[in-house]
Short mmCIF file of C-alpha atoms in Angstrom, two decimals:
data_model
loop_
_atom_site.label_atom_id
_atom_site.label_comp_id
_atom_site.label_asym_id
_atom_site.label_seq_id
_atom_site.Cartn_x
_atom_site.Cartn_y
_atom_site.Cartn_z
CA UNK A 1 -13.49 -11.74 -20.17
CA UNK A 2 -11.08 -14.58 -19.43
CA UNK A 3 -9.93 -15.32 -15.89
CA UNK A 4 -6.97 -17.40 -17.05
CA UNK A 5 -3.88 -16.05 -15.31
CA UNK A 6 -1.97 -13.65 -17.56
CA UNK A 7 1.59 -14.23 -18.65
CA UNK A 8 4.25 -11.98 -17.17
CA UNK A 9 7.80 -11.13 -18.32
CA UNK A 10 10.47 -13.38 -16.83
CA UNK A 11 14.25 -13.59 -16.49
CA UNK A 12 14.53 -14.72 -20.10
CA UNK A 13 12.55 -11.85 -21.64
CA UNK A 14 14.74 -10.37 -24.41
CA UNK A 15 15.91 -6.82 -23.81
CA UNK A 16 14.10 -5.58 -26.94
CA UNK A 17 10.83 -6.25 -25.12
CA UNK A 18 11.73 -4.00 -22.18
CA UNK A 19 11.78 -0.20 -21.96
CA UNK A 20 13.96 1.39 -20.82
CA UNK A 21 16.21 -1.63 -21.51
CA UNK A 22 18.79 -1.53 -18.70
CA UNK A 23 16.73 0.15 -15.99
CA UNK A 24 13.74 -1.99 -16.95
CA UNK A 25 15.75 -5.20 -16.62
CA UNK A 26 16.87 -4.10 -13.14
CA UNK A 27 13.26 -3.37 -12.20
CA UNK A 28 12.10 -6.79 -13.40
CA UNK A 29 14.84 -8.45 -11.33
CA UNK A 30 13.45 -6.69 -8.25
CA UNK A 31 9.85 -7.60 -9.08
CA UNK A 32 10.77 -11.31 -9.40
CA UNK A 33 12.08 -11.43 -5.81
CA UNK A 34 8.58 -12.23 -4.56
CA UNK A 35 5.75 -14.42 -5.77
CA UNK A 36 3.40 -12.54 -8.08
CA UNK A 37 -0.37 -12.85 -7.75
CA UNK A 38 -2.28 -11.21 -10.62
CA UNK A 39 -5.78 -10.06 -9.74
CA UNK A 40 -8.44 -9.30 -12.33
CA UNK A 41 -10.24 -5.99 -11.76
CA UNK A 42 -13.86 -5.32 -12.71
CA UNK A 43 -12.79 -3.28 -15.75
CA UNK A 44 -10.73 -6.18 -17.15
CA UNK A 45 -7.36 -4.83 -15.99
CA UNK A 46 -4.91 -7.29 -14.45
CA UNK A 47 -3.07 -5.88 -11.44
CA UNK A 48 -0.17 -7.22 -9.41
CA UNK A 49 0.85 -5.67 -6.10
CA UNK A 50 4.15 -7.25 -5.21
CA UNK A 51 5.28 -7.44 -1.59
CA UNK A 52 8.26 -5.19 -2.28
CA UNK A 53 5.98 -2.33 -3.41
CA UNK A 54 6.05 -2.89 -7.16
CA UNK A 55 2.70 -2.35 -8.87
CA UNK A 56 2.01 -3.88 -12.29
CA UNK A 57 -0.86 -3.15 -14.71
CA UNK A 58 -2.04 -4.89 -17.88
CA UNK A 59 -5.33 -3.90 -19.50
CA UNK A 60 -7.47 -6.47 -21.29
CA UNK A 61 -6.58 -5.07 -24.72
CA UNK A 62 -2.84 -5.06 -24.05
CA UNK A 63 -2.74 -8.62 -25.37
CA UNK A 64 -1.48 -9.22 -28.92
CA UNK A 65 -1.40 -12.23 -31.24
CA UNK A 66 1.49 -11.09 -33.45
CA UNK A 67 4.95 -9.84 -32.44
CA UNK A 68 4.75 -6.86 -34.79
CA UNK A 69 1.59 -5.67 -33.03
CA UNK A 70 3.25 -6.10 -29.66
CA UNK A 71 6.37 -4.22 -30.77
CA UNK A 72 4.22 -1.38 -32.12
CA UNK A 73 2.33 -1.25 -28.81
CA UNK A 74 5.60 -1.17 -26.87
CA UNK A 75 6.78 1.81 -28.96
CA UNK A 76 3.48 3.64 -28.40
CA UNK A 77 3.68 3.11 -24.63
CA UNK A 78 7.29 4.28 -24.66
CA UNK A 79 6.24 7.49 -26.45
CA UNK A 80 3.41 8.06 -23.97
CA UNK A 81 5.82 7.72 -21.06
CA UNK A 82 8.30 10.11 -22.65
CA UNK A 83 5.56 12.68 -23.20
CA UNK A 84 4.66 12.60 -19.50
CA UNK A 85 8.18 11.99 -18.16
CA UNK A 86 8.45 15.15 -15.96
CA UNK A 87 5.90 13.73 -13.52
CA UNK A 88 6.75 10.04 -13.87
CA UNK A 89 8.97 8.11 -11.48
CA UNK A 90 12.31 6.80 -12.76
CA UNK A 91 11.32 3.59 -10.98
CA UNK A 92 9.03 2.66 -13.84
CA UNK A 93 9.16 0.52 -16.98
CA UNK A 94 7.14 -1.14 -19.73
CA UNK A 95 7.71 -4.81 -20.58
CA UNK A 96 6.14 -7.47 -22.77
CA UNK A 97 5.72 -11.15 -21.89
CA UNK A 98 6.73 -12.75 -25.15
CA UNK A 99 5.41 -15.43 -27.42
CA UNK A 100 3.75 -17.85 -25.00
CA UNK A 101 1.05 -19.66 -27.00
CA UNK A 102 1.53 -17.00 -29.68
CA UNK A 103 0.42 -14.26 -27.34
CA UNK A 104 2.29 -11.17 -26.23
CA UNK A 105 1.06 -9.28 -23.15
CA UNK A 106 2.23 -5.76 -22.31
CA UNK A 107 2.67 -4.55 -18.73
CA UNK A 108 3.33 -1.18 -17.13
CA UNK A 109 5.34 -1.54 -13.91
CA UNK A 110 5.90 1.20 -11.33
CA UNK A 111 7.27 1.35 -7.80
CA UNK A 112 4.61 2.29 -5.26
CA UNK A 113 5.37 5.37 -3.16
CA UNK A 114 3.42 6.87 -0.23
CA UNK A 115 0.44 8.52 -1.91
CA UNK A 116 -1.18 11.88 -1.32
CA UNK A 117 -4.33 9.98 -0.29
CA UNK A 118 -2.38 8.03 2.34
CA UNK A 119 -0.63 11.19 3.49
CA UNK A 120 -3.91 13.11 3.81
CA UNK A 121 -5.56 10.28 5.76
CA UNK A 122 -2.64 10.29 8.19
CA UNK A 123 -2.63 14.08 8.50
CA UNK A 124 -6.35 14.18 9.30
CA UNK A 125 -5.66 12.06 12.40
CA UNK A 126 -3.14 14.62 13.67
CA UNK A 127 -4.03 15.84 17.18
CA UNK A 128 -2.45 19.27 16.82
CA UNK A 129 -4.75 21.65 14.87
CA UNK A 130 -1.86 23.79 13.62
CA UNK A 131 0.07 20.81 12.25
CA UNK A 132 -3.12 19.32 10.77
CA UNK A 133 -3.90 22.60 9.00
CA UNK A 134 -0.37 23.09 7.67
CA UNK A 135 0.07 19.51 6.43
CA UNK A 136 -3.38 19.48 4.82
CA UNK A 137 -2.43 22.70 3.00
CA UNK A 138 0.86 21.14 1.86
CA UNK A 139 -0.94 18.09 0.51
CA UNK A 140 -3.39 20.37 -1.29
CA UNK A 141 -0.62 22.44 -2.88
CA UNK A 142 1.09 19.28 -4.13
CA UNK A 143 -2.14 18.11 -5.72
CA UNK A 144 -2.74 21.52 -7.29
CA UNK A 145 0.83 21.52 -8.65
CA UNK A 146 0.23 18.13 -10.28
CA UNK A 147 -2.97 19.37 -11.92
CA UNK A 148 -1.19 22.46 -13.23
CA UNK A 149 1.67 20.34 -14.60
CA UNK A 150 -0.82 18.13 -16.42
CA UNK A 151 -1.72 21.01 -18.72
CA UNK A 152 1.62 20.39 -20.45
CA UNK A 153 0.98 16.68 -21.05
CA UNK A 154 -1.38 14.77 -23.34
CA UNK A 155 -4.52 13.47 -21.54
CA UNK A 156 -3.03 10.17 -20.36
CA UNK A 157 -3.02 10.51 -16.57
CA UNK A 158 -5.72 9.90 -13.95
CA UNK A 159 -4.55 12.42 -11.37
CA UNK A 160 -6.34 11.21 -8.26
CA UNK A 161 -4.86 11.51 -4.78
CA UNK A 162 -4.40 7.72 -4.89
CA UNK A 163 -2.33 7.94 -8.09
CA UNK A 164 0.10 10.61 -6.90
CA UNK A 165 2.95 9.88 -4.52
CA UNK A 166 6.07 11.34 -2.95
CA UNK A 167 9.28 9.48 -3.79
CA UNK A 168 12.50 9.07 -1.81
CA UNK A 169 13.73 12.43 -3.15
CA UNK A 170 10.52 14.11 -1.93
CA UNK A 171 9.42 14.60 -5.53
CA UNK A 172 5.82 14.32 -6.65
CA UNK A 173 5.37 11.37 -9.02
CA UNK A 174 2.48 9.76 -10.86
CA UNK A 175 1.84 6.11 -9.90
CA UNK A 176 -1.11 5.09 -12.08
CA UNK A 177 -1.46 3.83 -15.62
CA UNK A 178 -0.30 6.01 -18.49
CA UNK A 179 -3.15 5.52 -20.92
CA UNK A 180 -5.77 7.61 -22.68
CA UNK A 181 -8.47 5.16 -21.56
CA UNK A 182 -7.50 5.41 -17.87
CA UNK A 183 -10.08 8.16 -17.15
CA UNK A 184 -7.59 10.98 -17.67
CA UNK A 185 -7.87 14.19 -15.67
CA UNK A 186 -8.34 17.06 -18.12
CA UNK A 187 -7.97 20.60 -16.75
CA UNK A 188 -9.63 22.69 -19.45
CA UNK A 189 -10.61 25.81 -17.46
CA UNK A 190 -9.91 27.47 -14.11
CA UNK A 191 -13.32 26.41 -12.81
CA UNK A 192 -12.60 22.76 -13.72
CA UNK A 193 -9.25 23.09 -11.94
CA UNK A 194 -10.91 24.39 -8.76
CA UNK A 195 -13.73 21.82 -8.90
CA UNK A 196 -11.23 18.97 -9.34
CA UNK A 197 -9.38 20.05 -6.19
CA UNK A 198 -12.63 20.36 -4.23
CA UNK A 199 -13.89 16.94 -5.32
CA UNK A 200 -10.60 15.24 -4.41
CA UNK A 201 -10.44 16.75 -0.91
CA UNK A 202 -14.10 16.79 0.04
CA UNK A 203 -14.70 13.13 0.92
CA UNK A 204 -11.62 12.47 3.11
CA UNK A 205 -12.01 15.76 5.02
CA UNK A 206 -15.76 15.43 5.57
CA UNK A 207 -15.27 11.83 6.74
CA UNK A 208 -12.73 13.03 9.32
CA UNK A 209 -14.76 16.01 10.59
CA UNK A 210 -16.62 14.17 13.41
CA UNK A 211 -13.24 13.39 14.99
CA UNK A 212 -11.78 16.91 14.59
CA UNK A 213 -12.04 20.29 16.24
CA UNK A 214 -12.99 21.88 12.93
CA UNK A 215 -13.19 25.39 14.40
CA UNK A 216 -9.62 25.16 15.71
CA UNK A 217 -8.39 23.85 12.36
CA UNK A 218 -10.15 26.69 10.52
CA UNK A 219 -8.41 29.24 12.77
CA UNK A 220 -5.04 27.67 12.00
CA UNK A 221 -5.79 27.63 8.27
CA UNK A 222 -6.68 31.31 8.48
CA UNK A 223 -3.17 32.01 9.84
CA UNK A 224 -1.47 30.45 6.80
CA UNK A 225 -0.10 32.94 4.30
CA UNK A 226 -0.58 31.06 1.05
CA UNK A 227 0.76 33.87 -1.14
CA UNK A 228 -0.21 32.93 -4.72
CA UNK A 229 -1.92 29.80 -3.38
CA UNK A 230 -4.15 31.62 -0.93
CA UNK A 231 -7.14 30.38 -2.90
CA UNK A 232 -6.27 26.86 -1.68
CA UNK A 233 -6.48 28.03 1.93
CA UNK A 234 -9.92 29.46 1.18
CA UNK A 235 -11.06 26.20 -0.43
CA UNK A 236 -9.93 24.23 2.63
CA UNK A 237 -11.68 26.59 5.05
CA UNK A 238 -14.93 26.20 3.10
CA UNK A 239 -14.62 22.40 3.13
CA UNK A 240 -13.97 22.31 6.87
CA UNK A 241 -17.01 24.56 7.35
CA UNK A 242 -18.97 22.34 4.95
CA UNK A 243 -19.89 25.44 2.96
CA UNK A 244 -19.19 23.86 -0.46
#
C-alpha cells in the first residue's frame, strides 16, 4: 500500500472525465476553494474532507494505468449512481484525475450534510423528555425509510447512521461511497430489517442512558401514535429499557 499522495482532478481536467459534466465541473470549482489534504484510511481508501464540507473518496483499486480502463470505470460508476439516484444527493459527482505519470485515479465527491448519527447524538442531549422521545422517533423513522428504499437498489450502499444525512431541502440523502465493496447494507428479510435498526440505535442510546431520565422518556415514547410505524416505538422503548 503506497502512501504517496494521490492525484486529484484540477481546473484543467477535461469535461469527459467528469460526471455529470456541468454540475460536476461546478462541484470541482467549489472543492478547489480550499487546500485539500488526502488521508489514507486503514482499508486503503484515500479520503479528503474539505473545509467547505465536501467529502472525497478514492479506493486503492480506483487507480488505472490506461485511459480506456479509466473511462470504463467512470461509466460503471456513473451507472451505479444512476441506479441509486433516488437516495443520492444532487450535490455529488464522479471525476478522474487524468494521465499524470500514466495513471488515472477516480474519485467520488459528495457534499457533507448533517447526518442521522449527528442528529441522534444531539437529540439524546435534549433536556425535555417529550422532545427527546419525539426527535429520536423521527430519526428512527428516517433510518427505517432509507432501509426500505434500499430494497429497490442494487447492493451498493452502506446505510449506517453516519452515511445518511438531511439536505437543505430536508430530504434524506446517502453520503457514503457507492460501491459493492463498501460493506453494503442488504435487507433480505423482515427480521434482518428489524435487527439492522436495533444495531444502529443501540450503541448511541445505551451510551446516553446514564445521563437521561429513561423512565420519563419511555412514558413519552408510549404516548406517540406511530400508526404503521408503531413497531419502531416499541423497538425504542425496549432499547431504553435495555430489554434487547
